Amino acid sequence: MIALADCNNFYVSCERVFNPKLENRPVVVLSNNDGCIVARSEEAKALGIPMGAPLFKFKEFLEKNNVIALSSNYTLYGDMSERVMNTLATFTPSIEIYSIDEAFLDFSRLAWVGNDSKKLYDYGMNVRTTVLKWTGIPISLGIAPTKVLAKVASKKAKKSSGVCVLNTKEEIKEALSTFDIEDIWGIGRAYTNFLRKHKINTALELANAPDDWVKKHLTIVGLRIVKELRGEKCLDIDEEPAPRKSVGSQKSFGEPQTDFFVLFNALSSYIDECARKLRKQRSVANIMGVFVATNPFNLKEPQYFRSKFIRLPVPTNFTGELIKYGYALLKDIYREGYRYKRVGILFAGLNSEDSFQFNLFDKLNREKVFKLMEVYDKLNKKYGKGIIKFSAQGVQKEWKMKQEHLSEHFTTSWDDILTINLDNHSFFNNRKGV
């Protein structure tokens, strides 16, 4: 049996852990630069606020309905996700972290649970209760014979007790008969429209479709989904996902920038972020690219977009070395007279840091650099991101994103840790009340 653990309204739940005043109130979380709504509490969904809605179009509506809008705090969400995943890992020897708020758990190795629906349900409730107690994050748990069915069960769980077990043929058939085709994992909008034209509107109707017809119209990938709906296991738990083939970063500035060194500060910070990801998966980059762009939606201003890629002399993940190449690339494509809205970085041609070809004329002491970056990463992880950084990243972030409603970094910054007033047993910090 496979379980899918799905954090409920994850971004909002993270905010509520440290600000209980948000409980039972409509809350939305915004995208980069406070642009669009990317997460909603159940109360916000009940008001009819759509996912992806631009803030400026709904600002009056939010104020009228006392909806709390918060800037996205990805540092907090990432750390809370790690805590949830570490907690889930204590319940099974095999886990696949699927996304920031979802993970598949292999229950097939739990011999004492077996295929007993009652035991599976009780174990699922124990998982759910423990995650909530240890992290403060509510989750839904769907348990079924396959990944696709576990996804179905997880959605059903959200509308019931928080745990749903699809074990018997009767339970699976009943669940699929009312499960809309557009909600099936792996069935996108194009396939949904196609299937509806052929009178297939539920998961059960798709599961009953002939194999040859499914393979012809939905390819072999679609056939695997159909077989999984029937309870036939086709997708295994992937405990070690394949390393990324490329790593990049780009963010829009809060305000357009014209100064070269402001752009370079931003670029250096993005390089540092990507280099850390490379080191985390033990990869080095062969190819590096930088791009700059103005705001394509502001047609009243001159438009400019330029990018440039190079093959690095030696594959590397050393932040200092990559910043040096980034400076040269940015210098080559930067032009005065433009108001730049974004700068970006991309690393490709990734190889394992344990197997790449050295350059005979390389003068950098790679062993020393490796140890330096190891200490660098440990310090930033232990004391908070940015506790130590390269001077090229600058001090004043004039280019930073617009985040007017940002909460504190409660779990990753010493300055933002909540304190307890023992006099009245209430929590307080230096933030403004809601």
GROMACS .gro file of C-alpha atoms in nm:
model
  434
    1MET     CA    1   0.000   0.000   0.000
    2ILE     CA    2   0.109   0.355  -0.078
    3ALA     CA    3   0.015   0.669   0.115
    4LEU     CA    4   0.017   1.024  -0.014
    5ALA     CA    5   0.066   1.289   0.253
    6ASP     CA    6  -0.056   1.628   0.134
    7CYS     CA    7  -0.023   1.940   0.349
    8ASN     CA    8  -0.349   2.134   0.366
    9ASN     CA    9  -0.324   2.487   0.221
   10PHE     CA   10   0.047   2.463   0.298
   11TYR     CA   11   0.162   2.825   0.265
   12VAL     CA   12  -0.131   2.952   0.473
   13SER     CA   13  -0.080   2.675   0.729
   14CYS     CA   14   0.285   2.777   0.773
   15GLU     CA   15   0.179   3.134   0.845
   16ARG     CA   16  -0.084   3.019   1.095
   17VAL     CA   17   0.166   2.813   1.295
   18PHE     CA   18   0.336   3.133   1.410
   19ASN     CA   19   0.037   3.366   1.402
   20PRO     CA   20  -0.270   3.197   1.557
   21LYS     CA   21  -0.474   3.514   1.493
   22LEU     CA   22  -0.500   3.395   1.133
   23GLU     CA   23  -0.699   3.087   1.234
   24ASN     CA   24  -1.057   3.078   1.098
   25ARG     CA   25  -0.996   3.394   0.897
   26PRO     CA   26  -0.974   3.422   0.517
   27VAL     CA   27  -0.605   3.436   0.422
   28VAL     CA   28  -0.427   3.448   0.086
   29VAL     CA   29  -0.058   3.428   0.004
   30LEU     CA   30   0.082   3.627  -0.286
   31SER     CA   31   0.338   3.545  -0.555
   32ASN     CA   32   0.669   3.723  -0.616
   33ASN     CA   33   0.639   4.101  -0.599
   34ASP     CA   34   0.293   4.059  -0.445
   35GLY     CA   35   0.153   4.001  -0.792
   36CYS     CA   36  -0.101   3.718  -0.783
   37ILE     CA   37  -0.276   3.495  -0.531
   38VAL     CA   38  -0.098   3.159  -0.515
   39ALA     CA   39  -0.244   3.009  -0.196
   40ARG     CA   40  -0.579   3.038  -0.020
   41SER     CA   41  -0.725   2.927   0.309
   42GLU     CA   42  -1.055   2.738   0.306
   43GLU     CA   43  -1.228   3.057   0.420
   44ALA     CA   44  -1.081   3.247   0.123
   45LYS     CA   45  -1.189   2.974  -0.118
   46ALA     CA   46  -1.542   2.995   0.022
   47LEU     CA   47  -1.549   3.364  -0.076
   48GLY     CA   48  -1.488   3.264  -0.437
   49ILE     CA   49  -1.136   3.404  -0.465
   50PRO     CA   50  -0.977   3.227  -0.765
   51MET     CA   51  -0.624   3.086  -0.772
   52GLY     CA   52  -0.386   3.307  -0.970
   53ALA     CA   53  -0.603   3.617  -0.935
   54PRO     CA   54  -0.405   3.945  -0.973
   55LEU     CA   55  -0.391   4.133  -0.644
   56PHE     CA   56  -0.466   4.473  -0.797
   57LYS     CA   57  -0.797   4.341  -0.937
   58PHE     CA   58  -0.908   4.191  -0.605
   59LYS     CA   59  -0.760   4.442  -0.361
   60GLU     CA   60  -1.091   4.617  -0.297
   61PHE     CA   61  -1.271   4.283  -0.263
   62LEU     CA   62  -1.013   4.159  -0.011
   63GLU     CA   63  -1.044   4.471   0.200
   64LYS     CA   64  -1.423   4.457   0.191
   65ASN     CA   65  -1.426   4.097   0.312
   66ASN     CA   66  -1.144   4.139   0.568
   67VAL     CA   67  -0.916   3.899   0.384
   68ILE     CA   68  -0.555   3.893   0.509
   69ALA     CA   69  -0.302   3.911   0.223
   70LEU     CA   70   0.055   3.798   0.296
   71SER     CA   71   0.371   3.810   0.085
   72SER     CA   72   0.521   3.472   0.003
   73ASN     CA   73   0.786   3.371   0.258
   74TYR     CA   74   0.962   3.088   0.075
   75THR     CA   75   1.241   3.066   0.331
   76LEU     CA   76   0.987   2.982   0.600
   77TYR     CA   77   0.790   2.745   0.376
   78GLY     CA   78   1.103   2.557   0.272
   79ASP     CA   79   1.215   2.504   0.630
   80MET     CA   80   0.868   2.397   0.745
   81SER     CA   81   0.850   2.154   0.453
   82GLU     CA   82   1.176   1.994   0.562
   83ARG     CA   83   1.036   1.952   0.914
   84VAL     CA   84   0.720   1.787   0.782
   85MET     CA   85   0.917   1.551   0.554
   86ASN     CA   86   1.153   1.454   0.836
   87THR     CA   87   0.854   1.373   1.053
   88LEU     CA   88   0.692   1.162   0.780
   89ALA     CA   89   1.019   0.973   0.732
   90THR     CA   90   0.990   0.835   1.086
   91PHE     CA   91   0.684   0.631   0.981
   92THR     CA   92   0.828   0.440   0.688
   93PRO     CA   93   1.169   0.329   0.560
   94SER     CA   94   1.078   0.442   0.208
   95ILE     CA   95   0.959   0.794   0.121
   96GLU     CA   96   0.947   1.000  -0.200
   97ILE     CA   97   0.933   1.377  -0.154
   98TYR     CA   98   0.716   1.474  -0.448
   99SER     CA   99   0.689   1.849  -0.390
  100ILE     CA  100   0.726   2.110  -0.117
  101ASP     CA  101   0.398   1.994   0.040
  102GLU     CA  102   0.351   1.635  -0.081
  103ALA     CA  103   0.524   1.302  -0.023
  104PHE     CA  104   0.455   0.938  -0.107
  105LEU     CA  105   0.510   0.686   0.173
  106ASP     CA  106   0.556   0.314   0.113
  107PHE     CA  107   0.342   0.123   0.363
  108SER     CA  108   0.395  -0.213   0.193
  109ARG     CA  109   0.695  -0.288   0.415
  110LEU     CA  110   0.490  -0.250   0.733
  111ALA     CA  111   0.415  -0.619   0.785
  112TRP     CA  112   0.215  -0.569   1.104
  113VAL     CA  113  -0.025  -0.335   0.920
  114GLY     CA  114  -0.062  -0.547   0.606
  115ASN     CA  115  -0.379  -0.483   0.403
  116ASP     CA  116  -0.608  -0.445   0.701
  117SER     CA  117  -0.817  -0.133   0.630
  118LYS     CA  118  -0.876  -0.059   0.998
  119LYS     CA  119  -0.506  -0.084   1.084
  120LEU     CA  120  -0.415   0.129   0.782
  121TYR     CA  121  -0.666   0.394   0.882
  122ASP     CA  122  -0.546   0.400   1.244
  123TYR     CA  123  -0.183   0.421   1.132
  124GLY     CA  124  -0.272   0.704   0.895
  125MET     CA  125  -0.444   0.893   1.177
  126ASN     CA  126  -0.133   0.845   1.390
  127VAL     CA  127   0.081   0.993   1.110
  128ARG     CA  128  -0.155   1.288   1.072
  129THR     CA  129  -0.174   1.355   1.446
  130THR     CA  130   0.204   1.336   1.489
  131VAL     CA  131   0.280   1.573   1.200
  132LEU     CA  132   0.030   1.826   1.340
  133LYS     CA  133   0.176   1.793   1.691
  134TRP     CA  134   0.541   1.814   1.588
  135THR     CA  135   0.514   2.082   1.317
  136GLY     CA  136   0.173   2.249   1.350
  137ILE     CA  137   0.092   2.165   0.987
  138PRO     CA  138  -0.237   1.981   0.913
  139ILE     CA  139  -0.213   1.711   0.646
  140SER     CA  140  -0.445   1.481   0.456
  141LEU     CA  141  -0.346   1.120   0.399
  142GLY     CA  142  -0.469   0.901   0.115
  143ILE     CA  143  -0.384   0.529   0.133
  144ALA     CA  144  -0.431   0.296  -0.164
  145PRO     CA  145  -0.259   0.021  -0.368
  146THR     CA  146  -0.109   0.263  -0.625
  147LYS     CA  147   0.020   0.620  -0.651
  148VAL     CA  148  -0.268   0.743  -0.868
  149LEU     CA  149  -0.526   0.590  -0.637
  150ALA     CA  150  -0.342   0.739  -0.337
  151LYS     CA  151  -0.385   1.079  -0.504
  152VAL     CA  152  -0.757   1.011  -0.537
  153ALA     CA  153  -0.777   0.899  -0.173
  154SER     CA  154  -0.589   1.211  -0.059
  155LYS     CA  155  -0.846   1.439  -0.224
  156LYS     CA  156  -1.125   1.237  -0.064
  157ALA     CA  157  -0.949   1.266   0.274
  158LYS     CA  158  -0.961   1.646   0.262
  159LYS     CA  159  -1.340   1.628   0.262
  160SER     CA  160  -1.365   1.379   0.548
  161SER     CA  161  -1.162   1.296   0.859
  162GLY     CA  162  -0.826   1.371   0.699
  163VAL     CA  163  -0.748   1.005   0.623
  164CYS     CA  164  -0.900   0.796   0.345
  165VAL     CA  165  -0.821   0.429   0.274
  166LEU     CA  166  -0.910   0.277  -0.064
  167ASN     CA  167  -0.836  -0.090  -0.015
  168THR     CA  168  -1.114  -0.313  -0.146
  169LYS     CA  169  -1.249  -0.321  -0.502
  170GLU     CA  170  -1.580  -0.186  -0.378
  171GLU     CA  171  -1.414   0.114  -0.204
  172ILE     CA  172  -1.209   0.195  -0.513
  173LYS     CA  173  -1.507   0.165  -0.748
  174GLU     CA  174  -1.723   0.390  -0.532
  175ALA     CA  175  -1.448   0.654  -0.505
  176LEU     CA  176  -1.376   0.656  -0.879
  177SER     CA  177  -1.744   0.677  -0.974
  178THR     CA  178  -1.772   1.029  -0.831
  179PHE     CA  179  -1.418   1.147  -0.903
  180ASP     CA  180  -1.406   1.403  -1.185
  181ILE     CA  181  -1.178   1.328  -1.478
  182GLU     CA  182  -1.002   1.667  -1.454
  183ASP     CA  183  -0.883   1.590  -1.100
  184ILE     CA  184  -0.692   1.274  -1.196
  185TRP     CA  185  -0.317   1.302  -1.145
  186GLY     CA  186  -0.150   1.326  -1.488
  187ILE     CA  187  -0.463   1.420  -1.684
  188GLY     CA  188  -0.417   1.778  -1.803
  189ARG     CA  189  -0.661   2.024  -1.955
  190ALA     CA  190  -0.615   1.905  -2.315
  191TYR     CA  191  -0.676   1.540  -2.224
  192THR     CA  192  -0.971   1.641  -2.006
  193ASN     CA  193  -1.140   1.818  -2.297
  194PHE     CA  194  -1.065   1.525  -2.528
  195LEU     CA  195  -1.207   1.269  -2.286
  196ARG     CA  196  -1.521   1.472  -2.221
  197LYS     CA  197  -1.588   1.478  -2.596
  198HIS     CA  198  -1.581   1.098  -2.581
  199LYS     CA  199  -1.831   1.091  -2.291
  200ILE     CA  200  -1.566   1.006  -2.030
  201ASN     CA  201  -1.632   1.230  -1.730
  202THR     CA  202  -1.530   1.025  -1.427
  203ALA     CA  203  -1.226   0.829  -1.318
  204LEU     CA  204  -1.429   0.508  -1.323
  205GLU     CA  205  -1.529   0.562  -1.686
  206LEU     CA  206  -1.164   0.612  -1.776
  207ALA     CA  207  -1.060   0.303  -1.579
  208ASN     CA  208  -1.313   0.100  -1.782
  209ALA     CA  209  -1.186   0.226  -2.119
  210PRO     CA  210  -1.019  -0.035  -2.349
  211ASP     CA  211  -0.638  -0.051  -2.328
  212ASP     CA  212  -0.586  -0.017  -2.702
  213TRP     CA  213  -0.803   0.294  -2.720
  214VAL     CA  214  -0.627   0.453  -2.418
  215LYS     CA  215  -0.279   0.378  -2.555
  216LYS     CA  216  -0.372   0.517  -2.897
  217HIS     CA  217  -0.512   0.846  -2.768
  218LEU     CA  218  -0.334   0.900  -2.433
  219THR     CA  219  -0.001   0.726  -2.516
  220ILE     CA  220   0.172   0.473  -2.292
  221VAL     CA  221   0.181   0.729  -2.010
  222GLY     CA  222  -0.197   0.750  -2.012
  223LEU     CA  223  -0.223   0.371  -2.014
  224ARG     CA  224  -0.009   0.354  -1.698
  225ILE     CA  225  -0.247   0.602  -1.530
  226VAL     CA  226  -0.547   0.390  -1.628
  227LYS     CA  227  -0.386   0.072  -1.498
  228GLU     CA  228  -0.303   0.246  -1.171
  229LEU     CA  229  -0.670   0.348  -1.143
  230ARG     CA  230  -0.754  -0.022  -1.173
  231GLY     CA  231  -0.518  -0.100  -0.885
  232GLU     CA  232  -0.231  -0.230  -1.098
  233LYS     CA  233   0.098  -0.084  -0.972
  234CYS     CA  234   0.300   0.082  -1.250
  235LEU     CA  235   0.473   0.368  -1.066
  236ASP     CA  236   0.722   0.285  -0.791
  237ILE     CA  237   0.831   0.497  -0.495
  238ASP     CA  238   1.130   0.699  -0.612
  239GLU     CA  239   1.344   0.736  -0.300
  240GLU     CA  240   1.628   0.911  -0.484
  241PRO     CA  241   1.490   1.143  -0.755
  242ALA     CA  242   1.725   1.205  -1.046
  243PRO     CA  243   1.946   1.515  -1.008
  244ARG     CA  244   1.831   1.826  -1.190
  245LYS     CA  245   1.959   1.868  -1.543
  246SER     CA  246   1.974   2.244  -1.504
  247VAL     CA  247   1.952   2.502  -1.226
  248GLY     CA  248   1.845   2.862  -1.267
  249SER     CA  249   1.699   3.165  -1.094
  250GLN     CA  250   1.522   3.479  -1.206
  251LYS     CA  251   1.302   3.719  -1.014
  252SER     CA  252   1.137   4.044  -1.110
  253PHE     CA  253   1.263   4.351  -0.924
  254GLY     CA  254   1.027   4.543  -0.700
  255GLU     CA  255   1.120   4.855  -0.900
  256PRO     CA  256   1.299   4.879  -1.238
  257GLN     CA  257   1.678   4.922  -1.209
  258THR     CA  258   1.925   5.108  -1.431
  259ASP     CA  259   2.258   5.083  -1.247
  260PHE     CA  260   2.497   4.806  -1.359
  261PHE     CA  261   2.623   4.729  -1.010
  262VAL     CA  262   2.271   4.697  -0.870
  263LEU     CA  263   2.205   4.435  -1.139
  264PHE     CA  264   2.535   4.268  -1.055
  265ASN     CA  265   2.443   4.254  -0.685
  266ALA     CA  266   2.118   4.080  -0.775
  267LEU     CA  267   2.289   3.845  -1.019
  268SER     CA  268   2.551   3.753  -0.759
  269SER     CA  269   2.279   3.664  -0.510
  270TYR     CA  270   2.105   3.443  -0.768
  271ILE     CA  271   2.438   3.276  -0.851
  272ASP     CA  272   2.497   3.208  -0.482
  273GLU     CA  273   2.151   3.053  -0.452
  274CYS     CA  274   2.201   2.829  -0.756
  275ALA     CA  275   2.556   2.728  -0.659
  276ARG     CA  276   2.421   2.612  -0.323
  277LYS     CA  277   2.166   2.393  -0.504
  278LEU     CA  278   2.442   2.250  -0.722
  279ARG     CA  279   2.650   2.160  -0.419
  280LYS     CA  280   2.349   2.010  -0.243
  281GLN     CA  281   2.299   1.758  -0.524
  282ARG     CA  282   2.677   1.719  -0.568
  283SER     CA  283   2.678   1.859  -0.921
  284VAL     CA  284   2.903   2.094  -1.119
  285ALA     CA  285   2.802   2.309  -1.415
  286ASN     CA  286   2.964   2.306  -1.759
  287ILE     CA  287   2.751   2.582  -1.912
  288MET     CA  288   2.652   2.917  -1.766
  289GLY     CA  289   2.415   3.177  -1.906
  290VAL     CA  290   2.304   3.525  -1.798
  291PHE     CA  291   2.016   3.733  -1.928
  292VAL     CA  292   1.867   4.078  -1.865
  293ALA     CA  293   1.526   4.212  -1.964
  294THR     CA  294   1.310   4.520  -1.937
  295ASN     CA  295   0.938   4.507  -1.859
  296PRO     CA  296   0.767   4.369  -2.174
  297PHE     CA  297   0.429   4.492  -2.050
  298ASN     CA  298   0.537   4.856  -2.030
  299LEU     CA  299   0.526   4.950  -2.397
  300LYS     CA  300   0.582   5.317  -2.318
  301GLU     CA  301   0.949   5.245  -2.239
  302PRO     CA  302   1.229   5.118  -2.467
  303GLN     CA  303   1.245   4.738  -2.472
  304TYR     CA  304   1.560   4.529  -2.440
  305PHE     CA  305   1.635   4.161  -2.389
  306ARG     CA  306   1.974   3.998  -2.422
  307SER     CA  307   2.135   3.675  -2.308
  308LYS     CA  308   2.474   3.511  -2.339
  309PHE     CA  309   2.603   3.162  -2.262
  310ILE     CA  310   2.955   3.029  -2.220
  311ARG     CA  311   3.116   2.691  -2.159
  312LEU     CA  312   3.313   2.709  -1.837
  313PRO     CA  313   3.687   2.626  -1.858
  314VAL     CA  314   3.644   2.385  -1.566
  315PRO     CA  315   3.307   2.248  -1.444
  316THR     CA  316   3.243   2.407  -1.106
  317ASN     CA  317   2.998   2.485  -0.825
  318PHE     CA  318   3.225   2.737  -0.649
  319THR     CA  319   3.023   3.053  -0.588
  320GLY     CA  320   3.319   3.291  -0.607
  321GLU     CA  321   3.434   3.154  -0.941
  322LEU     CA  322   3.083   3.163  -1.087
  323ILE     CA  323   3.032   3.523  -0.973
  324LYS     CA  324   3.349   3.618  -1.162
  325TYR     CA  325   3.213   3.467  -1.484
  326GLY     CA  326   2.874   3.623  -1.415
  327TYR     CA  327   3.032   3.968  -1.396
  328ALA     CA  328   3.196   3.922  -1.737
  329LEU     CA  329   2.873   3.797  -1.897
  330LEU     CA  330   2.663   4.077  -1.750
  331LYS     CA  331   2.920   4.337  -1.856
  332ASP     CA  332   2.896   4.209  -2.212
  333ILE     CA  333   2.516   4.228  -2.244
  334TYR     CA  334   2.437   4.531  -2.025
  335ARG     CA  335   2.339   4.851  -2.207
  336GLU     CA  336   2.279   5.194  -2.055
  337GLY     CA  337   1.954   5.376  -2.112
  338TYR     CA  338   1.718   5.093  -2.014
  339ARG     CA  339   1.509   5.029  -1.704
  340TYR     CA  340   1.568   4.662  -1.628
  341LYS     CA  341   1.291   4.460  -1.468
  342ARG     CA  342   1.484   4.136  -1.417
  343VAL     CA  343   1.816   3.960  -1.442
  344GLY     CA  344   1.856   3.584  -1.449
  345ILE     CA  345   2.106   3.301  -1.436
  346LEU     CA  346   2.102   2.947  -1.576
  347PHE     CA  347   2.345   2.660  -1.523
  348ALA     CA  348   2.331   2.361  -1.757
  349GLY     CA  349   2.540   2.066  -1.864
  350LEU     CA  350   2.545   1.935  -1.508
  351ASN     CA  351   2.775   1.650  -1.408
  352SER     CA  352   2.853   1.476  -1.082
  353GLU     CA  353   3.125   1.658  -0.889
  354ASP     CA  354   3.291   1.318  -0.844
  355SER     CA  355   3.336   1.254  -1.217
  356PHE     CA  356   3.440   1.539  -1.446
  357GLN     CA  357   3.749   1.620  -1.645
  358PHE     CA  358   3.996   1.867  -1.495
  359ASN     CA  359   4.177   2.133  -1.695
  360LEU     CA  360   4.553   2.085  -1.711
  361PHE     CA  361   4.606   2.461  -1.672
  362ASP     CA  362   4.361   2.509  -1.387
  363LYS     CA  363   4.534   2.711  -1.114
  364LEU     CA  364   4.257   2.696  -0.856
  365ASN     CA  365   4.308   2.467  -0.558
  366ARG     CA  366   3.987   2.266  -0.595
  367GLU     CA  367   4.030   2.073  -0.271
  368LYS     CA  368   4.069   2.395  -0.074
  369VAL     CA  369   3.768   2.550  -0.248
  370PHE     CA  370   3.557   2.243  -0.173
  371LYS     CA  371   3.635   2.268   0.199
  372LEU     CA  372   3.568   2.643   0.195
  373MET     CA  373   3.222   2.596   0.041
  374GLU     CA  374   3.146   2.313   0.283
  375VAL     CA  375   3.204   2.547   0.579
  376TYR     CA  376   3.021   2.829   0.399
  377ASP     CA  377   2.709   2.614   0.352
  378LYS     CA  378   2.716   2.480   0.708
  379LEU     CA  379   2.735   2.829   0.859
  380ASN     CA  380   2.445   2.957   0.648
  381LYS     CA  381   2.236   2.654   0.734
  382LYS     CA  382   2.309   2.670   1.106
  383TYR     CA  383   2.285   3.046   1.165
  384GLY     CA  384   2.049   3.150   0.887
  385LYS     CA  385   2.071   3.218   0.516
  386GLY     CA  386   2.294   3.515   0.440
  387ILE     CA  387   2.483   3.510   0.771
  388ILE     CA  388   2.793   3.493   0.553
  389LYS     CA  389   2.802   3.594   0.188
  390PHE     CA  390   3.021   3.726  -0.092
  391SER     CA  391   3.079   4.102  -0.110
  392ALA     CA  392   2.952   4.105  -0.470
  393GLN     CA  393   2.603   4.040  -0.334
  394GLY     CA  394   2.603   4.387  -0.179
  395VAL     CA  395   2.458   4.510   0.148
  396GLN     CA  396   2.155   4.715   0.048
  397LYS     CA  397   1.916   4.513  -0.168
  398GLU     CA  398   1.782   4.794  -0.383
  399TRP     CA  399   1.669   4.530  -0.632
  400LYS     CA  400   1.472   4.311  -0.392
  401MET     CA  401   1.123   4.195  -0.467
  402LYS     CA  402   0.820   4.386  -0.354
  403GLN     CA  403   0.704   4.216  -0.032
  404GLU     CA  404   0.491   4.461   0.160
  405HIS     CA  405   0.315   4.193   0.369
  406LEU     CA  406   0.607   3.963   0.454
  407SER     CA  407   0.605   3.767   0.779
  408GLU     CA  408   0.921   3.696   0.976
  409HIS     CA  409   1.159   3.408   0.913
  410PHE     CA  410   1.063   3.242   1.240
  411THR     CA  411   1.264   2.922   1.197
  412THR     CA  412   1.572   3.041   1.005
  413SER     CA  413   1.666   3.378   1.155
  414TRP     CA  414   1.780   3.436   1.514
  415ASP     CA  415   1.635   3.787   1.503
  416ASP     CA  416   1.286   3.656   1.422
  417ILE     CA  417   1.255   3.374   1.675
  418LEU     CA  418   0.940   3.403   1.883
  419THR     CA  419   0.988   3.475   2.253
  420ILE     CA  420   0.762   3.371   2.538
  421ASN     CA  421   0.636   3.607   2.803
  422LEU     CA  422   0.629   3.388   3.115
  423ASP     CA  423   0.424   3.645   3.302
  424ASN     CA  424   0.105   3.587   3.104
  425HIS     CA  425   0.204   3.283   2.896
  426SER     CA  426   0.138   3.467   2.570
  427PHE     CA  427   0.351   3.473   2.261
  428PHE     CA  428   0.482   3.795   2.120
  429ASN     CA  429   0.737   3.927   1.874
  430ASN     CA  430   0.820   4.253   1.703
  431ARG     CA  431   0.568   4.221   1.421
  432LYS     CA  432   0.258   4.431   1.382
  433GLY     CA  433  -0.063   4.272   1.500
  434VAL     CA  434  -0.319   4.155   1.248
   0.00000   0.00000   0.00000
